Short mmCIF file of C-alpha atoms in Angstrom, two decimals:
data_model
loop_
_atom_site.label_atom_id
_atom_site.label_comp_id
_atom_site.label_asym_id
_atom_site.label_seq_id
_atom_site.Cartn_x
_atom_site.Cartn_y
_atom_site.Cartn_z
CA UNK A 1 115.27 162.07 95.18
CA UNK A 2 118.77 163.40 94.61
CA UNK A 3 118.99 166.90 93.34
CA UNK A 4 121.56 169.18 91.75
CA UNK A 5 120.23 172.57 90.75
CA UNK A 6 121.77 175.35 88.73
CA UNK A 7 120.72 178.96 89.09
CA UNK A 8 119.83 179.55 85.44
CA UNK A 9 118.97 177.41 82.43
CA UNK A 10 119.74 180.21 79.97
CA UNK A 11 121.92 183.28 80.43
CA UNK A 12 122.87 186.10 78.07
CA UNK A 13 125.75 188.37 79.06
CA UNK A 14 127.90 191.00 77.42
CA UNK A 15 131.65 190.78 76.85
CA UNK A 16 133.53 191.99 79.91
CA UNK A 17 130.74 191.32 82.39
CA UNK A 18 131.38 189.33 85.56
CA UNK A 19 129.25 186.20 85.49
CA UNK A 20 128.27 183.93 88.37
CA UNK A 21 126.96 180.43 87.80
CA UNK A 22 125.58 178.84 90.94
CA UNK A 23 125.21 175.14 91.68
CA UNK A 24 123.51 173.65 94.73
CA UNK A 25 123.22 170.00 95.74
CA UNK A 26 121.10 168.57 98.51
CA UNK A 27 122.83 165.20 98.89
CA UNK A 28 125.54 166.23 101.37
CA UNK A 29 128.17 165.36 98.76
CA UNK A 30 131.77 166.30 99.41
CA UNK A 31 132.82 166.56 95.77
CA UNK A 32 131.51 169.02 93.22
CA UNK A 33 132.58 169.64 89.64
CA UNK A 34 132.14 172.20 86.88
CA UNK A 35 132.28 171.03 83.26
CA UNK A 36 132.00 172.88 80.03
CA UNK A 37 130.36 171.21 77.02
CA UNK A 38 130.97 172.23 73.42
CA UNK A 39 129.89 170.44 70.22
CA UNK A 40 132.49 167.95 69.08
CA UNK A 41 134.54 168.38 72.25
CA UNK A 42 132.46 166.52 74.80
CA UNK A 43 132.60 167.57 78.46
CA UNK A 44 135.77 169.18 79.73
CA UNK A 45 136.54 169.73 83.39
CA UNK A 46 137.04 173.33 84.48
CA UNK A 47 137.40 173.06 88.26
CA UNK A 48 136.44 170.70 91.03
CA UNK A 49 136.24 170.83 94.80
CA UNK A 50 136.50 167.97 97.28
CA UNK A 51 135.74 170.00 100.39
CA UNK A 52 134.61 173.40 101.54
CA UNK A 53 137.10 176.11 100.58
CA UNK A 54 139.15 173.55 98.61
CA UNK A 55 139.50 173.67 94.85
CA UNK A 56 141.49 171.95 92.14
CA UNK A 57 142.09 173.03 88.56
CA UNK A 58 140.73 170.83 85.85
CA UNK A 59 141.76 170.68 82.22
CA UNK A 60 140.62 174.16 81.16
CA UNK A 61 140.67 176.55 84.15
CA UNK A 62 141.87 179.63 82.26
CA UNK A 63 139.40 182.50 82.45
CA UNK A 64 137.44 180.91 85.32
CA UNK A 65 137.52 180.87 89.09
CA UNK A 66 135.39 179.06 91.65
CA UNK A 67 134.13 179.48 95.16
CA UNK A 68 132.98 176.90 97.71
CA UNK A 69 132.04 178.59 100.97
CA UNK A 70 129.40 176.03 101.93
CA UNK A 71 129.33 172.30 101.33
CA UNK A 72 126.18 172.38 99.25
CA UNK A 73 127.12 175.27 96.97
CA UNK A 74 129.78 175.53 94.27
CA UNK A 75 130.00 178.69 92.19
CA UNK A 76 131.73 179.20 88.87
CA UNK A 77 132.88 182.74 88.15
CA UNK A 78 133.78 184.29 84.83
CA UNK A 79 135.71 187.38 85.91
CA UNK A 80 135.42 189.07 82.50
CA UNK A 81 133.25 187.12 80.11
CA UNK A 82 134.45 186.65 76.55
CA UNK A 83 132.66 185.35 73.47
CA UNK A 84 134.73 182.14 73.51
CA UNK A 85 133.13 181.29 76.84
CA UNK A 86 129.76 180.88 75.14
CA UNK A 87 128.96 177.30 76.03
CA UNK A 88 126.88 174.85 78.04
CA UNK A 89 128.02 174.61 81.67
CA UNK A 90 127.25 171.51 83.71
CA UNK A 91 127.64 171.10 87.44
CA UNK A 92 127.95 167.66 89.06
CA UNK A 93 128.43 166.19 92.51
CA UNK A 94 129.37 162.87 94.08
CA UNK A 95 129.97 161.43 97.50
CA UNK A 96 133.61 161.69 98.54
CA UNK A 97 136.17 159.14 99.61
CA UNK A 98 135.62 155.43 99.18
CA UNK A 99 131.87 155.89 99.51
CA UNK A 100 131.71 157.38 96.05
CA UNK A 101 133.98 154.89 94.37
CA UNK A 102 131.39 153.10 92.26
CA UNK A 103 128.88 155.91 92.17
CA UNK A 104 127.79 157.99 89.24
CA UNK A 105 128.20 161.72 89.34
CA UNK A 106 124.86 163.50 89.64
CA UNK A 107 124.43 166.32 87.17
CA UNK A 108 122.48 169.55 87.23
CA UNK A 109 120.29 170.55 84.28
CA UNK A 110 122.98 172.76 82.74
CA UNK A 111 123.27 176.48 82.00
CA UNK A 112 123.46 177.62 78.39
CA UNK A 113 125.53 180.81 78.45
CA UNK A 114 125.68 183.18 75.51
CA UNK A 115 128.27 185.97 75.64
CA UNK A 116 127.65 188.75 73.15
CA UNK B 1 146.00 160.04 82.64
CA UNK B 2 142.84 158.58 81.23
CA UNK B 3 141.46 158.99 77.76
CA UNK B 4 138.12 158.05 76.21
CA UNK B 5 137.65 157.73 72.46
CA UNK B 6 134.27 157.64 70.77
CA UNK B 7 134.90 157.30 67.04
CA UNK B 8 131.29 157.68 65.82
CA UNK B 9 130.19 161.32 65.76
CA UNK B 10 126.74 160.27 64.56
CA UNK B 11 124.72 157.09 64.13
CA UNK B 12 121.35 156.26 62.62
CA UNK B 13 119.24 153.28 63.60
CA UNK B 14 115.81 152.05 62.58
CA UNK B 15 113.18 151.92 65.29
CA UNK B 16 113.06 148.50 67.03
CA UNK B 17 116.55 147.58 65.82
CA UNK B 18 119.58 147.16 68.07
CA UNK B 19 122.52 149.58 67.91
CA UNK B 20 126.07 149.54 69.28
CA UNK B 21 127.86 152.72 70.29
CA UNK B 22 131.62 152.34 70.43
CA UNK B 23 133.90 153.41 73.27
CA UNK B 24 137.58 152.68 73.75
CA UNK B 25 139.62 153.87 76.67
CA UNK B 26 143.18 154.20 77.86
CA UNK B 27 144.32 154.17 81.46
CA UNK B 28 147.21 153.02 83.61
CA UNK B 29 144.92 152.36 86.58
CA UNK B 30 144.11 148.77 87.45
CA UNK B 31 140.80 149.56 89.10
CA UNK B 32 138.48 151.85 87.19
CA UNK B 33 134.86 152.41 86.37
CA UNK B 34 133.21 152.98 83.02
CA UNK B 35 129.99 154.94 82.70
CA UNK B 36 127.54 155.74 79.94
CA UNK B 37 125.30 158.80 79.92
CA UNK B 38 122.46 159.94 77.69
CA UNK B 39 121.88 163.62 76.98
CA UNK B 40 118.57 164.49 75.28
CA UNK B 41 118.12 167.84 73.56
CA UNK B 42 116.90 169.30 76.87
CA UNK B 43 120.48 169.06 78.12
CA UNK B 44 120.29 166.99 81.29
CA UNK B 45 122.79 164.15 81.70
CA UNK B 46 121.07 160.86 82.43
CA UNK B 47 123.15 158.03 83.88
CA UNK B 48 122.53 154.78 82.00
CA UNK B 49 124.93 152.06 83.05
CA UNK B 50 128.12 151.33 84.97
CA UNK B 51 130.85 148.70 84.57
CA UNK B 52 133.69 148.14 87.01
CA UNK B 53 136.99 146.87 85.70
CA UNK B 54 136.91 143.87 88.04
CA UNK B 55 133.24 143.03 87.48
CA UNK B 56 133.05 139.50 86.13
CA UNK B 57 129.87 139.98 84.16
CA UNK B 58 128.92 142.60 81.61
CA UNK B 59 126.51 145.15 83.02
CA UNK B 60 122.89 145.27 81.91
CA UNK B 61 120.12 147.77 82.72
CA UNK B 62 116.87 147.07 80.91
CA UNK B 63 117.43 147.68 77.19
CA UNK B 64 121.01 148.83 77.82
CA UNK B 65 123.95 146.48 78.03
CA UNK B 66 127.64 147.09 78.12
CA UNK B 67 129.93 144.93 75.97
CA UNK B 68 133.08 145.11 78.09
CA UNK B 69 136.27 143.70 76.55
CA UNK B 70 139.03 144.48 79.00
CA UNK B 71 141.93 143.21 76.89
CA UNK B 72 140.80 145.40 74.00
CA UNK B 73 140.04 148.31 76.35
CA UNK B 74 136.60 148.71 74.90
CA UNK B 75 133.26 149.34 76.60
CA UNK B 76 130.61 149.51 73.91
CA UNK B 77 127.00 150.38 74.75
CA UNK B 78 124.35 148.20 73.17
CA UNK B 79 120.78 149.50 72.99
CA UNK B 80 118.26 146.84 72.07
CA UNK B 81 114.88 147.52 70.46
CA UNK B 82 115.57 151.20 69.77
CA UNK B 83 112.81 153.70 70.43
CA UNK B 84 112.28 157.21 69.07
CA UNK B 85 112.98 158.53 72.57
CA UNK B 86 116.50 157.08 72.39
CA UNK B 87 117.50 159.87 69.99
CA UNK B 88 120.11 161.82 71.96
CA UNK B 89 123.81 162.36 72.55
CA UNK B 90 125.56 159.49 74.31
CA UNK B 91 128.74 159.91 76.30
CA UNK B 92 131.17 157.30 77.55
CA UNK B 93 133.18 158.25 80.64
CA UNK B 94 135.62 156.72 83.09
CA UNK B 95 137.50 157.34 86.31
CA UNK B 96 139.73 155.46 88.74
CA UNK B 97 137.88 153.68 91.50
CA UNK B 98 140.15 154.32 94.47
CA UNK B 99 137.84 157.15 95.58
CA UNK B 100 134.93 159.27 94.57
CA UNK B 101 137.20 162.31 94.56
CA UNK B 102 138.41 161.77 91.02
CA UNK B 103 136.55 163.49 88.19
CA UNK B 104 135.02 161.64 85.30
CA UNK B 105 136.84 161.88 81.97
CA UNK B 106 134.43 162.00 79.03
CA UNK B 107 134.59 161.09 75.37
CA UNK B 108 133.37 163.50 72.70
CA UNK B 109 130.07 161.75 72.36
CA UNK B 110 127.97 160.05 69.70
CA UNK B 111 124.71 161.52 68.42
CA UNK B 112 122.16 158.75 67.90
CA UNK B 113 119.16 159.32 65.68
CA UNK B 114 116.36 156.75 65.70
CA UNK B 115 114.32 156.65 62.51
CA UNK B 116 110.67 155.58 62.42
#
């Protein structure tokens, strides 16, 4: 069974803290994505990675960075958390190249982050 | 660039009735895929159904069917015989099909409530 896991389901942090959200997939997928979900706005892409040590900015990268040191792990970093980063964060992965053309992205369970 | 529009923020349907969730899209790509996801209150994204732009027949998966009208750029989800467990957020998404490297673009979602 395919699996994408995220390190926390719920997280409470203080303004200014450095926050790490971890995502791990066990499907040997090349591509991994971080989305942010807010009511009325749907899912918006923050960053994605199509290979180890590679990253691409999505639609809303400001205030975030990412790290992909191993194929199975993709980390989202909030260098200095702010209250407007309170949100639901979803990680996803998919097979790369033409193999993933007609495939769905596989999602993790999400992390609900509250920044106080 | 791709864009997904879901014009219904919320919908109500009586149990056992059918319901149609609207989705229109805009893209300059000739080959693309359309996806529908369900997100219950627990937060996980559940893949429901896929339609490729060159697929000759409309996709069906159990009680879910996709009413694909390419000329109108619409990909509406039809849920037949609604059940209480269908109450959730529903997202329409798309991406080009030339590789799995391209991220999904999501609509803002429709919240479906099934009434007993």
